[in-house]
PDB file of C-alpha atoms in Angstrom:
ATOM      1  CA  MET A  61       0.000   0.000   0.000  1.00  0.00           C
ATOM      2  CA  ALA A  62       2.896   2.348   0.709  1.00  0.00           C
ATOM      3  CA  ALA A  63       4.242   1.800  -2.803  1.00  0.00           C
ATOM      4  CA  LEU A  64       0.813   2.564  -4.251  1.00  0.00           C
ATOM      5  CA  GLY A  65       0.620   5.772  -2.218  1.00  0.00           C
ATOM      6  CA  CYS A  66       4.051   6.867  -3.433  1.00  0.00           C
ATOM      7  CA  LEU A  67       3.176   6.082  -7.044  1.00  0.00           C
ATOM      8  CA  LEU A  68      -0.056   8.076  -6.760  1.00  0.00           C
ATOM      9  CA  LEU A  69       1.963  11.034  -5.477  1.00  0.00           C
ATOM     10  CA  VAL A  70       4.313  10.671  -8.467  1.00  0.00           C
ATOM     11  CA  ALA A  71       1.236  10.726 -10.737  1.00  0.00           C
ATOM     12  CA  VAL A  72       0.080  13.940  -9.027  1.00  0.00           C
ATOM     13  CA  PHE A  73       3.469  15.566  -9.515  1.00  0.00           C
ATOM     14  CA  THR A  74       3.784  14.661 -13.185  1.00  0.00           C
ATOM     15  CA  ASP A  75       0.181  15.615 -13.919  1.00  0.00           C
ATOM     16  CA  LEU A  76       0.622  19.014 -12.303  1.00  0.00           C
ATOM     17  CA  LYS A  77       3.979  19.564 -13.979  1.00  0.00           C
ATOM     18  CA  GLY A  78       3.197  18.554 -17.535  1.00  0.00           C
ATOM     19  CA  ARG A  79      -0.483  17.511 -17.664  1.00  0.00           C
ATOM     20  CA  THR A  80       0.571  13.936 -18.378  1.00  0.00           C
ATOM     21  CA  ILE A  81       0.771  10.813 -16.284  1.00  0.00           C
ATOM     22  CA  GLU A  82       3.873   8.810 -17.089  1.00  0.00           C
ATOM     23  CA  HIS A  83       3.333   5.340 -18.566  1.00  0.00           C
ATOM     24  CA  TRP A  84       5.831   3.792 -16.161  1.00  0.00           C
ATOM     25  CA  THR A  85       3.823   5.070 -13.178  1.00  0.00           C
ATOM     26  CA  VAL A  86       0.614   3.444 -14.383  1.00  0.00           C
ATOM     27  CA  ALA A  87       2.481   0.254 -15.335  1.00  0.00           C
ATOM     28  CA  ALA A  88       4.078   0.058 -11.887  1.00  0.00           C
ATOM     29  CA  ILE A  89       0.692   0.465 -10.185  1.00  0.00           C
ATOM     30  CA  ALA A  90      -0.802  -2.278 -12.339  1.00  0.00           C
ATOM     31  CA  LEU A  91       2.178  -4.627 -11.988  1.00  0.00           C
ATOM     32  CA  LEU A  92       2.290  -4.261  -8.188  1.00  0.00           C
ATOM     33  CA  ALA A  93      -1.357  -5.283  -7.828  1.00  0.00           C
ATOM     34  CA  PRO A  94      -0.618  -9.057  -7.936  1.00  0.00           C
ATOM     35  CA  PHE A  95       1.797  -8.629  -5.032  1.00  0.00           C
ATOM     36  CA  TYR A  96      -0.971  -6.878  -3.114  1.00  0.00           C
ATOM     37  CA  TRP A  97      -3.390  -9.685  -3.968  1.00  0.00           C
ATOM     38  CA  TRP A  98      -0.879 -12.216  -2.706  1.00  0.00           C
ATOM     39  CA  THR A  99      -0.271 -10.373   0.606  1.00  0.00           C
ATOM     40  CA  ALA A 100      -4.020  -9.819   1.062  1.00  0.00           C
ATOM     41  CA  ASN A 101      -4.632 -13.573   0.511  1.00  0.00           C
ATOM     42  CA  TYR A 102      -6.843 -13.099  -2.530  1.00  0.00           C
ATOM     43  CA  ALA A 103      -7.893 -16.394  -4.050  1.00  0.00           C
ATOM     44  CA  LEU A 104      -7.176 -16.733  -7.745  1.00  0.00           C
ATOM     45  CA  TRP A 105     -10.827 -17.569  -8.222  1.00  0.00           C
ATOM     46  CA  PRO A 106     -13.001 -15.574  -7.675  1.00  0.00           C
ATOM     47  CA  ASP A 107     -11.130 -12.704  -5.931  1.00  0.00           C
ATOM     48  CA  VAL A 108      -8.427 -11.988  -8.513  1.00  0.00           C
ATOM     49  CA  ALA A 109     -10.841 -12.615 -11.390  1.00  0.00           C
ATOM     50  CA  ILE A 110     -13.284 -10.117  -9.870  1.00  0.00           C
ATOM     51  CA  GLN A 111     -10.555  -7.477  -9.496  1.00  0.00           C
ATOM     52  CA  ILE A 112      -9.487  -7.916 -13.107  1.00  0.00           C
ATOM     53  CA  GLY A 113     -13.128  -7.736 -14.222  1.00  0.00           C
ATOM     54  CA  ILE A 114     -13.662  -4.550 -12.215  1.00  0.00           C
ATOM     55  CA  ALA A 115     -10.554  -2.997 -13.772  1.00  0.00           C
ATOM     56  CA  ILE A 116     -11.721  -3.917 -17.282  1.00  0.00           C
ATOM     57  CA  GLY A 117     -15.140  -2.414 -16.542  1.00  0.00           C
ATOM     58  CA  VAL A 118     -13.591   0.794 -15.187  1.00  0.00           C
ATOM     59  CA  PHE A 119     -11.339   1.030 -18.232  1.00  0.00           C
ATOM     60  CA  ALA A 120     -14.264   0.507 -20.619  1.00  0.00           C
ATOM     61  CA  LEU A 121     -16.461   3.065 -18.842  1.00  0.00           C
ATOM     62  CA  PHE A 122     -13.814   5.767 -18.682  1.00  0.00           C
ATOM     63  CA  ALA A 123     -12.543   5.017 -22.192  1.00  0.00           C
ATOM     64  CA  GLY A 124     -15.991   6.209 -23.241  1.00  0.00           C
ATOM     65  CA  VAL A 125     -15.457   9.383 -21.204  1.00  0.00           C
ATOM     66  CA  TYR A 126     -12.101   9.784 -22.958  1.00  0.00           C
ATOM     67  CA  ALA A 127     -13.743   9.240 -26.353  1.00  0.00           C
ATOM     68  CA  ILE A 128     -16.030  12.221 -25.828  1.00  0.00           C
ATOM     69  CA  GLY A 129     -13.078  14.380 -24.769  1.00  0.00           C
ATOM     70  CA  MET A 130     -13.902  14.688 -21.087  1.00  0.00           C
ATOM     71  CA  MET A 131     -10.791  12.950 -19.711  1.00  0.00           C
ATOM     72  CA  GLY A 132      -7.234  12.230 -20.763  1.00  0.00           C
ATOM     73  CA  GLY A 133      -5.903   8.818 -21.697  1.00  0.00           C
ATOM     74  CA  GLY A 134      -3.439   8.756 -18.799  1.00  0.00           C
ATOM     75  CA  ASP A 135      -6.294   9.395 -16.385  1.00  0.00           C
ATOM     76  CA  VAL A 136      -8.225   6.438 -17.811  1.00  0.00           C
ATOM     77  CA  LYS A 137      -5.214   4.138 -17.497  1.00  0.00           C
ATOM     78  CA  LEU A 138      -4.529   5.348 -13.944  1.00  0.00           C
ATOM     79  CA  LEU A 139      -8.137   4.637 -12.948  1.00  0.00           C
ATOM     80  CA  ALA A 140      -7.999   1.140 -14.425  1.00  0.00           C
ATOM     81  CA  ALA A 141      -4.690   0.376 -12.691  1.00  0.00           C
ATOM     82  CA  LEU A 142      -6.046   1.669  -9.381  1.00  0.00           C
ATOM     83  CA  ALA A 143      -9.167  -0.464  -9.842  1.00  0.00           C
ATOM     84  CA  LEU A 144      -6.919  -3.538  -9.692  1.00  0.00           C
ATOM     85  CA  TRP A 145      -6.274  -2.666  -6.044  1.00  0.00           C
ATOM     86  CA  LEU A 146      -9.759  -1.706  -4.845  1.00  0.00           C
ATOM     87  CA  PRO A 147     -12.736  -3.986  -4.202  1.00  0.00           C
ATOM     88  CA  ILE A 148     -16.064  -2.714  -5.513  1.00  0.00           C
ATOM     89  CA  VAL A 149     -17.262  -0.738  -2.457  1.00  0.00           C
ATOM     90  CA  PRO A 150     -13.964   1.090  -1.855  1.00  0.00           C
ATOM     91  CA  LEU A 151     -13.796   1.714  -5.614  1.00  0.00           C
ATOM     92  CA  PHE A 152     -17.192   3.432  -5.572  1.00  0.00           C
ATOM     93  CA  ASN A 153     -16.068   5.470  -2.555  1.00  0.00           C
ATOM     94  CA  MET A 154     -12.916   6.435  -4.439  1.00  0.00           C
ATOM     95  CA  LEU A 155     -14.922   7.457  -7.511  1.00  0.00           C
ATOM     96  CA  PHE A 156     -17.202   9.610  -5.333  1.00  0.00           C
ATOM     97  CA  ILE A 157     -14.265  11.386  -3.662  1.00  0.00           C
ATOM     98  CA  MET A 158     -12.577  11.689  -7.071  1.00  0.00           C
ATOM     99  CA  ALA A 159     -15.674  13.374  -8.518  1.00  0.00           C
ATOM    100  CA  ILE A 160     -15.834  15.900  -5.688  1.00  0.00           C
ATOM    101  CA  ALA A 161     -12.101  16.615  -5.864  1.00  0.00           C
ATOM    102  CA  GLY A 162     -12.316  16.831  -9.658  1.00  0.00           C
ATOM    103  CA  GLY A 163     -15.069  19.426  -9.421  1.00  0.00           C
ATOM    104  CA  VAL A 164     -13.041  21.542  -7.008  1.00  0.00           C
ATOM    105  CA  ILE A 165      -9.907  21.221  -9.160  1.00  0.00           C
ATOM    106  CA  THR A 166     -11.907  22.152 -12.258  1.00  0.00           C
ATOM    107  CA  LEU A 167     -13.246  25.282 -10.534  1.00  0.00           C
ATOM    108  CA  ILE A 168      -9.733  26.256  -9.477  1.00  0.00           C
ATOM    109  CA  ALA A 169      -8.458  25.693 -13.028  1.00  0.00           C
ATOM    110  CA  LEU A 170     -11.341  27.763 -14.422  1.00  0.00           C
ATOM    111  CA  ILE A 171     -10.658  30.641 -12.023  1.00  0.00           C
ATOM    112  CA  PHE A 172      -6.925  30.482 -12.818  1.00  0.00           C
ATOM    113  CA  HIS A 173      -7.727  30.470 -16.543  1.00  0.00           C
ATOM    114  CA  LYS A 174     -10.010  33.518 -16.249  1.00  0.00           C
ATOM    115  CA  ILE A 175      -7.678  35.517 -13.984  1.00  0.00           C
ATOM    116  CA  ARG A 176      -4.692  34.993 -16.279  1.00  0.00           C
ATOM    117  CA  LYS A 177      -6.902  35.618 -19.337  1.00  0.00           C
ATOM    118  CA  LEU A 178      -5.593  32.536 -21.113  1.00  0.00           C
ATOM    119  CA  ASN A 179      -6.905  31.463 -24.492  1.00  0.00           C
ATOM    120  CA  GLY A 180      -7.802  27.933 -25.439  1.00  0.00           C
ATOM    121  CA  GLN A 181      -9.322  25.028 -23.609  1.00  0.00           C
ATOM    122  CA  ILE A 182      -8.836  24.587 -19.876  1.00  0.00           C
ATOM    123  CA  GLU A 183      -6.542  21.694 -18.984  1.00  0.00           C
ATOM    124  CA  VAL A 184      -7.617  20.050 -15.748  1.00  0.00           C
ATOM    125  CA  PRO A 185      -5.032  17.837 -14.005  1.00  0.00           C
ATOM    126  CA  TYR A 186      -7.584  15.117 -13.246  1.00  0.00           C
ATOM    127  CA  GLY A 187      -4.861  12.720 -12.124  1.00  0.00           C
ATOM    128  CA  VAL A 188      -4.744  14.826  -8.963  1.00  0.00           C
ATOM    129  CA  ALA A 189      -8.417  14.078  -8.272  1.00  0.00           C
ATOM    130  CA  ILE A 190      -7.870  10.376  -8.958  1.00  0.00           C
ATOM    131  CA  ALA A 191      -4.927  10.298  -6.549  1.00  0.00           C
ATOM    132  CA  ILE A 192      -6.898  12.181  -3.883  1.00  0.00           C
ATOM    133  CA  GLY A 193      -9.687   9.617  -4.152  1.00  0.00           C
ATOM    134  CA  GLY A 194      -7.247   6.708  -4.040  1.00  0.00           C
ATOM    135  CA  LEU A 195      -5.266   8.073  -1.117  1.00  0.00           C
ATOM    136  CA  TRP A 196      -8.476   8.898   0.748  1.00  0.00           C
ATOM    137  CA  VAL A 197      -9.798   5.348   0.424  1.00  0.00           C
ATOM    138  CA  MET A 198      -6.419   3.848   1.316  1.00  0.00           C
ATOM    139  CA  SER A 199      -6.104   5.972   4.454  1.00  0.00           C
ATOM    140  CA  GLU A 200      -9.698   5.415   5.550  1.00  0.00           C
ATOM    141  CA  HIS A 201      -8.750   2.044   7.021  1.00  0.00           C
ATOM    142  CA  TYR A 202      -6.241   3.751   9.302  1.00  0.00           C
ATOM    143  CA  PHE A 203      -8.123   6.922  10.219  1.00  0.00           C
ATOM    144  CA  ASN A 204     -11.710   5.697  10.412  1.00  0.00           C
ATOM    145  CA  GLN A 205     -12.303   3.483  13.415  1.00  0.00           C
ATOM    146  CA  PHE A 206     -15.610   2.298  11.935  1.00  0.00           C
ATOM    147  CA  ALA A 207     -14.207   1.166   8.551  1.00  0.00           C
TER     148      ALA A 207
END
């Protein structure tokens, strides 16, 4: 989990710096998931199969969002890689927190865009919202006594 947290912070940094999420970051998150499954005692069937199915579903859903121009490709890949780590309920919690954080980040980007009188489309670093949602759900186990 610590490695996942660090990789999410790397995704935040690169997304803020250059509005891209590095391929190696997403690949590392995805490739570390089997080690997490092993340490969490996930059974190959059905636990691992369910996680892979959830990740495929998340990828398919957000690939549609990408297709209509509402999200970047790196964001979609980051969401799918993160879905390999999260069971369905924590995943929905993460998506909810991500949506709220994404709205706030979009408002900040819009205000920044208007104040600086920039031309062109607003670029929202949505990887930041994804990482906030992921880190929130990961830390909930430690900070919420009722989780």
